[in-house]
Amino acid sequence: MLVAPATIALTIAAWALLGRAQPQHPPNPATPQPPAAPAIGQMNLNLVVLDPAHGGPDAGAILGSNVLEKDITMAMAVRLRAALGAAGFTVIATRDANSSDPLTQLSTDQRAAIANRTHAVACIVLHATNTGSGVHIYTSALSPSDPAEEADVDFPSPFAPVPWESAQAESVQQSLRLADDMRTALAAGNLPVAVGKASLRPLDNLMCPAVAVELAPLAATGGATPVTDAGYQQRVAVALAAALQAWRAHAVPPAPPAQVPQ
Amino acid sequence: MIPRYQRVLFWVLAGASLLMALVLLHGCEQAREKLTRHRNETPLAAPVAAPSQTVRLALANDNDGSISLVEREIALPDETTARAHALLARLIAEYSYKDSAHPIESGPAVDDVFLLDLPLNPPNSAGSKTEADDKAAAALELSGSAEDSAAKGTGDLTAEPSVPGGQLAVVNLDGTFADHHPSGIGPETLTIESIIGTLYVNFPRIEEVRFLVDGRPRETLNGHADLLRTYPVVNTETKPAQEAH
């Protein structure tokens, strides 16, 4: 397709003009500037944010005849919400109604803003695909932020501005540990699991320990189990709930040392 | 004795044949002149014999989520931008083969590649400072140094290159290619990493890459991989993803 060179030149010029200011501000002016990432002790240890990806006019991938990714992510979110509720978690979902009304749909930036205000112990972005097998767990591809570098910043840590595009950088290490807990729990449930890194919205904009869980068909000798299979979805939901329970136990801040009576 | 009407008919048909032959000859002459005129107006560049050379492609594998380097013998133009364009076109073409481990529909994938010297400066940077410049400078001070931002992959296009002569590559993807790309975090991420890895091993001056689709910024490749951020050009060769059963 032929593209007017002027369009591309204007785009590049716009990048050059906005490049300096871009990391300072979220893309959506309505999105509030996120505060600094909370330490584990500041998290709500019983709160999990679920983000069933896509929704409304954004159907996501087409996984078969009349099977849309947005429907699978919604079904998984419902199952995972029930499993987490049974484990004592409070769940906030960024998408409850799967209507086609665009007014009820949130952008990825708005979803990240909701999650960032909650200080949840974990944020789970749900996806589905027909590529590969089993469950794919992705963490952000951003480089972890270096605490030594942060110490050099003029502002004290609680007031330091966080670049929206790389808000997840400060939580990458925790996200990797969360992904490892999920890998262990899924493997214990005899579910094939692969772990990787990806640049994905809103994953890169989240300030909580965050992973993207992508459900793929379950390969087996008798034929693959599709992502629409309710039993398969339930097994994954139960394993993820167990992983989040283990993660909550890890995330509990250490108790202060008992004072020895003089 | 030949009847009169037959003689008249014969001469009429003979005249018509002659007339048609003249019209045909005239039409042929016009068509030839038209082709000659067009050929003169659009001179072709003299073909340059480019010798085949060994290049390395970072090929993705959906089965294990890995990127591996393979060598190919292909002829490439000398000009850097055309060379990058041809190399990426060849890379995507590899995925349209029948036995590809990362299948993508065949067709044009990369419309253009632009290489820009870093740091990118606003068009009016050479002139007097404006209020926008002051705001941008203040924002940069708030967010830390340019190198810090570049290291964190925050998409700061004004960052200084880590080596003199560093470049930003702008890859303009074809809209049809993006729309028909296999949708999913894995396949889309692998395609991006494959492009980045191929640029890394063949163009040492390229430090960052951004993507456009049909000349415009687009949020994702096909619903998942982020196309709005600036990617650092690094070695993306990976081992197969960790798998557990």
Short mmCIF file of C-alpha atoms in Angstrom, two decimals, chain B residues 7-201:
data_model
loop_
_atom_site.label_atom_id
_atom_site.label_comp_id
_atom_site.label_asym_id
_atom_site.label_seq_id
_atom_site.Cartn_x
_atom_site.Cartn_y
_atom_site.Cartn_z
CA ARG B 7 -19.21 -7.31 -59.10
CA VAL B 8 -20.43 -4.43 -56.95
CA LEU B 9 -20.31 -6.60 -53.84
CA PHE B 10 -16.77 -7.76 -54.66
CA TRP B 11 -15.44 -4.21 -54.97
CA VAL B 12 -17.24 -3.08 -51.83
CA LEU B 13 -15.73 -5.95 -49.82
CA ALA B 14 -12.28 -5.36 -51.33
CA GLY B 15 -12.49 -1.67 -50.41
CA ALA B 16 -13.63 -2.48 -46.89
CA SER B 17 -10.73 -4.90 -46.44
CA LEU B 18 -8.27 -2.29 -47.61
CA LEU B 19 -9.80 0.29 -45.29
CA MET B 20 -9.62 -2.07 -42.31
CA ALA B 21 -5.99 -2.88 -43.10
CA LEU B 22 -5.14 0.82 -43.14
CA VAL B 23 -6.95 1.42 -39.82
CA LEU B 24 -5.14 -1.53 -38.27
CA LEU B 25 -1.75 -0.32 -39.43
CA HIS B 26 -2.51 3.15 -38.12
CA GLY B 27 -3.58 1.75 -34.74
CA CYS B 28 -0.43 -0.32 -34.47
CA GLU B 29 1.69 2.68 -35.28
CA GLN B 30 -0.06 4.75 -32.60
CA ALA B 31 0.36 2.04 -29.98
CA ARG B 32 4.05 1.72 -30.77
CA GLU B 33 4.55 5.46 -30.51
CA LYS B 34 2.70 5.50 -27.18
CA LEU B 35 4.87 2.73 -25.74
CA THR B 36 8.01 4.40 -27.00
CA ARG B 37 6.96 7.71 -25.48
CA HIS B 38 6.26 6.12 -22.08
CA ARG B 39 9.54 4.27 -22.14
CA ASN B 40 11.39 7.49 -22.78
CA GLU B 41 9.54 9.23 -19.96
CA THR B 42 10.31 6.56 -17.35
CA PRO B 43 13.93 5.67 -17.64
CA LEU B 44 14.92 2.64 -15.65
CA ALA B 45 17.92 2.59 -13.39
CA ALA B 46 20.78 0.61 -14.79
CA PRO B 47 20.72 -2.82 -13.18
CA VAL B 48 23.47 -3.41 -10.67
CA ALA B 49 24.80 -6.89 -10.23
CA ALA B 50 24.80 -7.43 -6.48
CA PRO B 51 26.85 -10.41 -5.40
CA SER B 52 25.28 -12.90 -3.05
CA GLN B 53 26.42 -12.54 0.51
CA THR B 54 25.88 -14.31 3.78
CA VAL B 55 23.39 -12.70 6.14
CA ARG B 56 21.92 -13.94 9.39
CA LEU B 57 18.20 -14.06 10.06
CA ALA B 58 16.64 -14.38 13.52
CA LEU B 59 13.97 -16.96 12.85
CA ALA B 60 11.14 -17.61 15.30
CA ASN B 61 9.74 -20.97 16.30
CA ASP B 62 6.19 -21.18 17.63
CA ASN B 63 6.69 -24.69 18.98
CA ASP B 64 9.19 -23.76 21.67
CA GLY B 65 8.97 -19.97 21.61
CA SER B 66 12.60 -19.61 20.59
CA ILE B 67 14.52 -17.32 18.23
CA SER B 68 17.48 -18.87 16.46
CA LEU B 69 20.00 -17.39 14.04
CA VAL B 70 20.33 -18.99 10.62
CA GLU B 71 22.53 -18.03 7.70
CA ARG B 72 21.23 -17.34 4.19
CA GLU B 73 22.96 -16.46 0.93
CA ILE B 74 21.08 -13.59 -0.69
CA ALA B 75 21.83 -10.62 -2.90
CA LEU B 76 21.23 -7.27 -1.22
CA PRO B 77 21.51 -3.69 -2.43
CA ASP B 78 24.35 -1.56 -1.12
CA GLU B 79 22.26 1.34 0.14
CA THR B 80 21.59 0.79 3.85
CA THR B 81 17.88 1.62 3.91
CA ALA B 82 17.12 -0.49 0.85
CA ARG B 83 19.27 -3.22 2.32
CA ALA B 84 17.31 -3.23 5.60
CA HIS B 85 14.04 -3.25 3.68
CA ALA B 86 15.12 -6.17 1.50
CA LEU B 87 16.43 -8.11 4.48
CA LEU B 88 13.21 -7.74 6.48
CA ALA B 89 11.13 -8.62 3.43
CA ARG B 90 13.20 -11.78 3.03
CA LEU B 91 12.81 -12.55 6.75
CA ILE B 92 9.02 -12.39 6.60
CA ALA B 93 9.02 -14.35 3.33
CA GLU B 94 10.75 -17.19 5.20
CA TYR B 95 7.65 -17.50 7.38
CA SER B 96 5.37 -18.03 4.38
CA TYR B 97 7.06 -21.32 3.45
CA LYS B 98 4.99 -24.43 3.90
CA ASP B 99 7.14 -25.98 6.63
CA SER B 100 7.68 -22.74 8.57
CA ALA B 101 7.76 -23.06 12.35
CA HIS B 102 6.19 -19.60 12.61
CA PRO B 103 3.64 -19.56 9.78
CA ILE B 104 2.52 -16.20 8.41
CA GLU B 105 0.47 -15.60 5.29
CA SER B 106 2.51 -14.66 2.26
CA GLY B 107 2.28 -11.17 0.86
CA PRO B 108 3.92 -7.79 1.26
CA ALA B 109 4.83 -7.22 4.90
CA VAL B 110 7.28 -4.32 5.11
CA ASP B 111 6.41 -1.24 3.09
CA ASP B 112 9.33 0.95 4.11
CA VAL B 113 12.28 1.16 6.46
CA PHE B 114 13.61 4.54 7.53
CA LEU B 115 16.88 5.06 9.39
CA LEU B 116 17.23 8.19 11.50
CA ASP B 117 20.34 9.36 13.30
CA LEU B 118 20.07 9.59 17.09
CA PRO B 119 19.38 11.72 18.98
CA LEU B 120 16.23 12.86 17.26
CA ASN B 121 15.85 16.61 17.63
CA PRO B 122 12.70 18.61 17.14
CA PRO B 123 12.63 20.45 13.81
CA ASN B 124 13.14 23.83 15.49
CA SER B 125 16.00 22.75 17.73
CA ALA B 126 18.51 24.67 15.66
CA GLY B 127 16.63 27.90 16.13
CA SER B 128 15.71 29.83 19.21
CA LYS B 129 14.31 27.96 22.18
CA THR B 130 10.57 27.89 22.46
CA GLU B 131 8.28 27.36 25.43
CA ALA B 132 7.74 23.78 24.28
CA ASP B 133 11.50 23.21 24.38
CA ASP B 134 11.67 24.52 27.94
CA LYS B 135 8.81 22.27 29.01
CA ALA B 136 10.42 19.27 27.33
CA ALA B 137 13.73 20.02 29.02
CA ALA B 138 12.02 20.35 32.40
CA ALA B 139 10.18 17.10 31.86
CA LEU B 140 13.43 15.39 30.95
CA GLU B 141 15.05 16.62 34.16
CA LEU B 142 12.11 15.31 36.18
CA SER B 143 12.36 11.87 34.64
CA GLY B 144 16.10 11.53 35.05
CA SER B 145 18.81 11.42 32.46
CA ALA B 146 18.20 10.46 28.86
CA GLU B 147 20.45 7.44 29.19
CA ASP B 148 18.42 6.19 32.13
CA SER B 149 15.23 6.47 30.15
CA ALA B 150 16.73 4.64 27.20
CA ALA B 151 18.01 1.87 29.41
CA LYS B 152 14.55 1.35 30.82
CA GLY B 153 12.97 1.25 27.39
CA THR B 154 10.70 4.16 28.05
CA GLY B 155 10.62 5.29 24.47
CA ASP B 156 12.59 8.48 24.89
CA LEU B 157 13.43 9.33 21.30
CA THR B 158 15.75 12.13 22.26
CA ALA B 159 18.09 9.81 24.10
CA GLU B 160 21.73 10.05 23.16
CA PRO B 161 23.03 7.07 21.23
CA SER B 162 25.20 4.73 23.26
CA VAL B 163 27.80 4.81 20.48
CA PRO B 164 28.45 7.68 18.05
CA GLY B 165 26.37 7.30 14.93
CA GLY B 166 23.58 5.29 16.53
CA GLN B 167 20.37 5.11 14.55
CA LEU B 168 16.65 4.65 15.06
CA ALA B 169 14.95 2.35 12.56
CA VAL B 170 11.33 3.06 11.70
CA VAL B 171 9.73 -0.03 10.18
CA ASN B 172 6.52 0.69 8.31
CA LEU B 173 4.51 -2.53 8.19
CA ASP B 174 1.80 -3.27 5.66
CA GLY B 175 -1.72 -3.04 7.08
CA THR B 176 -2.81 -6.27 5.44
CA PHE B 177 0.14 -8.08 6.96
CA ALA B 178 -0.75 -6.80 10.44
CA ASP B 179 -4.46 -7.59 10.05
CA HIS B 180 -3.78 -11.16 8.95
CA HIS B 181 -0.94 -11.88 11.35
CA PRO B 182 -1.70 -14.84 13.67
CA SER B 183 -3.27 -13.28 16.76
CA GLY B 184 -1.84 -14.07 20.16
CA ILE B 185 0.82 -12.87 22.59
CA GLY B 186 3.27 -15.57 21.54
CA PRO B 187 3.22 -15.31 17.75
CA GLU B 188 3.07 -11.52 17.71
CA THR B 189 5.92 -11.17 20.21
CA LEU B 190 8.02 -13.64 18.23
CA THR B 191 7.53 -11.67 15.01
CA ILE B 192 8.64 -8.44 16.70
CA GLU B 193 11.64 -10.15 18.31
CA SER B 194 12.52 -11.76 15.00
CA ILE B 195 12.64 -8.38 13.27
CA ILE B 196 14.64 -6.84 16.13
CA GLY B 197 17.09 -9.74 16.21
CA THR B 198 17.65 -9.60 12.45
CA LEU B 199 18.34 -5.85 12.60
CA TYR B 200 20.70 -6.43 15.54
CA VAL B 201 22.93 -8.96 13.83
#
